[in-house]
Short mmCIF file of C-alpha atoms in Angstrom, two decimals:
data_model
loop_
_atom_site.label_atom_id
_atom_site.label_comp_id
_atom_site.label_asym_id
_atom_site.label_seq_id
_atom_site.Cartn_x
_atom_site.Cartn_y
_atom_site.Cartn_z
CA MET A 23 190.94 91.78 161.39
CA SER A 24 191.69 93.97 159.25
CA LYS A 25 188.29 96.52 157.80
CA THR A 26 188.56 94.88 154.52
CA SER A 27 188.22 91.38 155.85
CA ASP A 28 185.79 92.06 158.13
CA GLN A 29 183.82 93.36 155.51
CA HIS A 30 184.71 90.23 153.62
CA VAL A 31 182.92 88.22 156.35
CA GLN A 32 179.60 90.23 156.20
CA MET A 33 179.52 89.50 152.89
CA ASN A 34 180.31 85.62 152.66
CA THR A 35 178.09 84.90 156.16
CA GLY A 36 176.51 88.18 156.94
CA ALA A 37 172.15 88.25 157.33
CA GLY A 38 170.50 90.81 155.83
CA PHE A 39 170.67 92.40 152.28
CA ILE A 40 172.41 94.59 150.56
CA ALA A 41 170.27 98.30 149.16
CA ALA A 42 171.02 99.44 145.96
CA LEU A 43 171.48 103.31 146.46
CA ASP A 44 172.94 104.21 143.37
CA GLN A 45 170.33 105.85 141.32
CA SER A 46 172.28 107.11 138.08
CA GLY A 47 171.63 110.15 135.80
CA GLY A 48 169.14 107.54 133.68
CA SER A 49 167.54 106.50 136.47
CA THR A 50 167.53 109.37 139.41
CA PRO A 51 164.08 111.13 137.80
CA LYS A 52 161.94 107.64 137.68
CA ALA A 53 163.21 107.58 141.57
CA LEU A 54 162.39 111.61 142.44
CA GLY A 55 159.38 111.02 141.08
CA LEU A 56 158.11 108.27 143.26
CA TYR A 57 159.35 110.01 146.05
CA GLY A 58 157.39 113.04 145.21
CA VAL A 59 159.47 115.17 143.68
CA ASP A 60 158.39 117.01 140.25
CA SER A 61 160.98 117.22 137.58
CA ASN A 62 159.81 120.89 137.78
CA ASP A 63 161.10 121.21 141.70
CA TYR A 64 165.06 120.95 139.78
CA ASP A 65 166.21 123.45 137.11
CA SER A 66 169.50 121.50 136.58
CA GLU A 67 171.37 118.32 136.43
CA GLU A 68 173.12 119.21 139.90
CA ALA A 69 169.89 120.57 141.52
CA MET A 70 168.67 117.17 140.70
CA PHE A 71 171.65 115.00 142.23
CA ASP A 72 171.19 117.16 145.05
CA GLU A 73 167.34 116.06 145.42
CA ILE A 74 168.71 112.02 145.16
CA GLN A 75 171.60 113.16 147.86
CA LYS A 76 168.92 114.23 150.35
CA MET A 77 166.78 110.83 149.48
CA ARG A 78 169.66 108.80 150.74
CA GLU A 79 170.92 110.74 153.18
CA ARG A 80 167.27 110.17 154.97
CA ILE A 81 167.50 106.53 154.43
CA ILE A 82 171.07 106.12 155.29
CA LEU A 83 170.12 108.07 158.84
CA ALA A 84 167.29 106.35 159.28
CA ASP A 85 167.16 103.76 162.83
CA ASP A 86 166.63 100.86 160.88
CA PHE A 87 169.35 101.24 158.08
CA THR A 88 172.35 99.66 159.93
CA GLY A 89 174.21 96.17 159.78
CA LYS A 90 171.83 94.37 161.65
CA LYS A 91 169.66 94.07 158.53
CA VAL A 92 171.76 96.09 156.10
CA ILE A 93 174.86 94.40 155.09
CA GLY A 94 176.03 96.49 152.34
CA ALA A 95 174.80 99.26 150.41
CA ILE A 96 175.70 100.54 146.62
CA LEU A 97 176.44 103.82 145.73
CA PHE A 98 176.36 105.94 142.29
CA GLU A 99 179.87 107.38 141.71
CA ARG A 100 179.22 111.01 142.45
CA THR A 101 177.70 109.63 146.46
CA MET A 102 181.05 108.97 147.17
CA GLY A 103 182.84 112.40 147.79
CA GLU A 104 179.79 113.35 149.39
CA SER A 105 179.55 113.66 153.71
CA ILE A 106 176.91 112.98 156.08
CA ASP A 107 177.79 114.46 159.07
CA GLY A 108 181.33 115.10 158.15
CA LYS A 109 182.37 112.04 156.87
CA LYS A 110 182.56 111.10 153.49
CA VAL A 111 179.59 108.57 152.21
CA PRO A 112 181.53 105.21 152.74
CA ASP A 113 182.98 106.27 156.10
CA TYR A 114 179.58 106.72 157.45
CA LEU A 115 178.30 103.64 155.99
CA TRP A 116 181.16 101.31 157.62
CA GLU A 117 182.05 103.07 160.70
CA ASN A 118 178.84 104.74 161.40
CA CYS A 119 176.25 101.74 160.03
CA ASN A 120 178.52 98.81 159.93
CA VAL A 121 177.19 98.49 156.26
CA VAL A 122 179.73 97.67 153.57
CA PRO A 123 180.07 100.23 150.64
CA PHE A 124 179.88 99.19 147.01
CA LEU A 125 180.43 101.56 144.05
CA LYS A 126 178.03 101.50 140.76
CA ILE A 127 181.10 101.58 137.90
CA ASP A 128 179.13 101.36 134.92
CA LYS A 129 178.56 104.12 132.40
CA GLY A 130 175.04 103.05 131.01
CA LEU A 131 174.10 100.55 128.24
CA GLU A 132 174.08 100.26 124.57
CA ASP A 133 171.29 99.99 122.17
CA GLU A 134 170.67 96.54 121.71
CA ALA A 135 172.07 93.85 119.96
CA ASP A 136 171.26 90.13 119.98
CA GLY A 137 168.77 90.04 121.89
CA VAL A 138 171.22 92.21 125.18
CA GLN A 139 172.47 95.23 125.87
CA MET A 140 175.92 95.44 126.75
CA MET A 141 177.77 97.75 129.11
CA LYS A 142 179.04 101.14 127.36
CA PRO A 143 183.16 101.71 127.51
CA MET A 144 184.66 102.74 130.73
CA PRO A 145 187.79 104.10 129.71
CA THR A 146 188.24 105.90 132.73
CA LEU A 147 187.60 102.90 135.02
CA ASP A 148 191.36 102.20 136.44
CA ALA A 149 191.14 105.73 137.79
CA THR A 150 188.00 105.07 139.12
CA LEU A 151 189.20 101.86 140.60
CA GLN A 152 191.64 103.65 142.20
CA ALA A 153 189.56 106.40 144.06
CA ALA A 154 186.79 104.17 145.00
CA ALA A 155 190.30 101.80 146.98
CA LYS A 156 190.94 105.02 148.51
CA ALA A 157 187.96 105.99 149.81
CA GLY A 158 187.30 102.95 151.46
CA ILE A 159 184.86 101.10 148.93
CA TYR A 160 185.14 97.30 149.10
CA GLY A 161 183.79 96.41 145.67
CA THR A 162 182.37 97.47 142.64
CA LYS A 163 178.48 97.02 140.68
CA GLU A 164 178.26 96.68 136.86
CA ARG A 165 175.12 96.13 135.15
CA SER A 166 174.17 94.47 131.43
CA VAL A 167 170.75 93.82 130.33
CA ILE A 168 169.61 90.15 129.01
CA ASN A 169 165.86 91.05 126.92
CA THR A 170 165.70 87.45 124.63
CA ALA A 171 167.47 83.88 124.86
CA ASN A 172 170.06 84.32 122.64
CA ALA A 173 172.83 82.43 123.58
CA GLY A 174 175.53 84.33 121.39
CA GLY A 175 174.19 87.96 122.72
CA ILE A 176 174.58 86.51 126.24
CA GLU A 177 177.94 84.91 126.16
CA LYS A 178 179.37 88.47 125.30
CA VAL A 179 177.16 89.77 127.86
CA VAL A 180 178.81 87.54 130.26
CA ALA A 181 181.99 87.58 128.85
CA GLN A 182 182.41 91.41 128.67
CA GLN A 183 181.05 91.05 132.80
CA PHE A 184 184.01 88.92 133.25
CA GLU A 185 186.39 91.21 131.68
CA VAL A 186 185.71 94.22 133.47
CA ALA A 187 185.22 91.55 136.68
CA ARG A 188 189.26 91.08 136.31
CA GLN A 189 190.23 94.48 135.89
CA VAL A 190 188.46 95.21 139.87
CA ILE A 191 189.26 92.17 140.71
CA ALA A 192 193.37 93.33 139.88
CA ALA A 193 192.57 96.60 142.29
CA GLY A 194 191.89 95.01 144.90
CA LEU A 195 188.33 94.98 144.85
CA VAL A 196 185.12 92.83 144.61
CA PRO A 197 183.17 92.57 142.25
CA ILE A 198 179.87 92.25 141.60
CA ILE A 199 178.61 91.07 138.11
CA GLU A 200 175.10 91.77 137.10
CA PRO A 201 173.85 90.53 134.28
CA GLU A 202 170.01 91.73 134.42
CA VAL A 203 167.38 89.46 132.78
CA ASN A 204 164.54 91.44 132.14
CA ILE A 205 161.75 90.38 133.86
CA HIS A 206 159.17 91.18 131.27
CA SER A 207 161.16 88.93 128.19
CA GLU A 208 159.29 86.23 126.83
CA SER A 209 161.64 84.20 127.02
CA LYS A 210 163.23 84.71 130.27
CA ALA A 211 162.99 80.98 131.57
CA GLU A 212 165.52 79.91 129.24
CA ALA A 213 167.12 82.94 128.96
CA GLU A 214 167.94 81.80 132.30
CA ASP A 215 169.22 78.31 131.33
CA MET A 216 171.92 79.75 128.54
CA LEU A 217 172.87 82.90 131.51
CA LYS A 218 173.45 80.16 134.22
CA ALA A 219 175.44 77.49 131.70
CA ALA A 220 177.93 80.92 130.64
CA ILE A 221 178.02 82.25 134.40
CA LEU A 222 179.84 78.98 135.32
CA LYS A 223 181.72 78.84 132.38
CA HIS A 224 183.88 81.29 133.26
CA LEU A 225 184.10 81.20 136.87
CA ASP A 226 185.70 78.45 136.07
CA THR A 227 188.35 80.75 134.51
CA LEU A 228 189.02 82.60 137.63
CA GLY A 229 192.17 82.07 139.57
CA ASP A 230 192.15 80.75 143.23
CA SER A 231 191.86 84.16 144.73
CA ASP A 232 189.68 86.01 142.40
CA ASN A 233 186.68 86.63 144.16
CA VAL A 234 183.23 87.68 142.49
CA MET A 235 179.69 88.50 144.21
CA LEU A 236 176.69 87.86 140.98
CA LYS A 237 173.67 89.86 141.30
CA LEU A 238 170.61 88.19 139.35
CA THR A 239 167.72 88.72 138.69
CA ILE A 240 165.16 86.19 140.46
CA PRO A 241 164.64 82.94 138.88
CA ASN A 242 161.30 82.01 137.20
CA VAL A 243 162.86 78.22 138.84
CA ALA A 244 163.38 78.40 142.15
CA GLY A 245 166.95 77.53 143.18
CA LEU A 246 168.28 77.80 139.81
CA TYR A 247 171.29 79.31 141.06
CA ASP A 248 171.88 77.41 144.03
CA ASP A 249 175.32 76.04 142.03
CA LEU A 250 176.63 79.20 141.59
CA ALA A 251 176.55 80.49 145.03
CA ASP A 252 177.92 77.35 146.02
CA HIS A 253 180.66 77.89 143.57
CA ALA A 254 184.04 78.28 145.45
CA ARG A 255 184.72 81.77 143.59
CA VAL A 256 181.41 83.42 144.55
CA VAL A 257 181.18 85.45 147.77
CA ARG A 258 177.29 85.45 147.17
CA VAL A 259 174.33 85.89 144.88
CA VAL A 260 172.40 88.75 145.39
CA ALA A 261 168.83 89.39 143.67
CA LEU A 262 167.60 92.61 142.25
CA SER A 263 164.04 93.44 142.50
CA GLY A 264 163.61 93.93 138.24
CA GLY A 265 160.39 96.27 139.15
CA TYR A 266 158.58 93.68 140.76
CA SER A 267 156.42 95.38 143.97
CA THR A 268 158.51 94.66 147.41
CA ASP A 269 155.87 92.35 148.23
CA VAL A 270 156.37 90.33 145.15
CA ALA A 271 160.04 90.78 145.14
CA CYS A 272 160.10 89.32 148.58
CA GLU A 273 157.59 86.14 148.09
CA LYS A 274 159.46 84.98 145.07
CA LEU A 275 163.00 85.51 146.69
CA SER A 276 162.19 83.47 150.03
CA GLN A 277 161.33 80.40 147.72
CA ASN A 278 165.40 81.04 146.67
CA THR A 279 167.30 79.99 149.84
CA LYS A 280 171.19 80.71 148.37
CA MET A 281 169.73 84.32 147.56
CA ILE A 282 169.62 87.11 149.42
CA ALA A 283 167.84 90.48 148.17
CA SER A 284 170.14 93.53 146.51
CA PHE A 285 167.10 96.19 146.15
CA SER A 286 166.62 99.58 144.92
CA ARG A 287 162.96 100.35 144.03
CA ALA A 288 161.44 97.69 146.15
CA LEU A 289 163.41 99.42 148.91
CA THR A 290 162.40 102.57 148.53
CA GLU A 291 158.80 101.95 147.91
CA GLY A 292 155.77 103.67 149.51
CA LEU A 293 158.30 106.51 150.84
CA GLN A 294 157.65 110.23 150.00
CA ARG A 295 159.26 113.82 150.88
CA ALA A 296 156.65 115.41 152.60
CA MET A 297 156.40 112.43 154.96
CA SER A 298 157.27 113.59 158.61
CA ASP A 299 160.87 112.14 159.85
CA ALA A 300 158.55 109.48 161.68
CA GLU A 301 156.39 108.41 158.83
CA PHE A 302 159.36 108.23 157.14
CA ASN A 303 161.49 105.76 159.15
CA THR A 304 158.12 103.41 159.84
CA ALA A 305 157.54 102.93 156.14
CA LEU A 306 161.54 102.48 155.61
CA GLY A 307 161.65 100.02 158.62
CA THR A 308 158.77 97.90 157.43
CA ASN A 309 160.47 97.17 153.41
CA ILE A 310 163.91 96.27 155.36
CA ASP A 311 162.22 94.23 157.64
CA LYS A 312 160.61 92.59 154.47
CA ILE A 313 163.34 92.46 152.50
CA TYR A 314 165.27 91.28 155.28
CA ARG A 315 163.07 88.19 156.11
CA ALA A 316 162.74 87.34 152.62
CA SER A 317 166.96 87.06 152.38
CA ILE A 318 167.04 85.41 155.47
#
């Protein structure tokens, strides 16, 4: 069985969750602040990215960060070229940790219109996808945001997501489609019903060999997305934590038996740069175990 086939089996049936390690320029300062790295600790964007890479490397090197519980990891584009112990990060993840590598490809969000935030243009996407395939990346992740239950806006978000997904599939990768519903939305439940209908409609337009994954906010109604998980074109439905604490995110996820986690902030909750390696590994291991149990 080829490496890609092994990875596909792991993503389709593996027990565990996907770690979101894809903090970008916009989200990195907050992530570092929670980790105990103040903005005064770095004096340039380059230094900031160096700090977040040190945090990611510490996570990846931790004892519990293996395919036994973490079946995949999403990387920021810059991380794709970084190395751990002399190996490029995507190769290290798969060969040393048995963790399938993904790449965040979106370039951030447009301003809100029609209750949603579309993805910004990605003019260099083809080149990025070629580089990702060459680097051993299995799939991609691209995020939009839905703030209100506006059917027109939600349709635009989903249509754009599937347009990008087709480009990703054409490059030989598996896209994670992520139309996040804001957990603070006053019309969250209505938005989720609209989103499910729009996704089902677009899934039915895919070809017989066009496979996608879905990354969705944990729904208000448990089991709402089961039909999506059962769709022939869907490899896996994964859940984002969306700002929920680790405990709340895990409790809500455990009620959705056909979703697994793909958490970022909930994964790194409580981790501090000042911790000893033993303290860090224990804290991370506790989070990994909670998220793993909620995912199985």
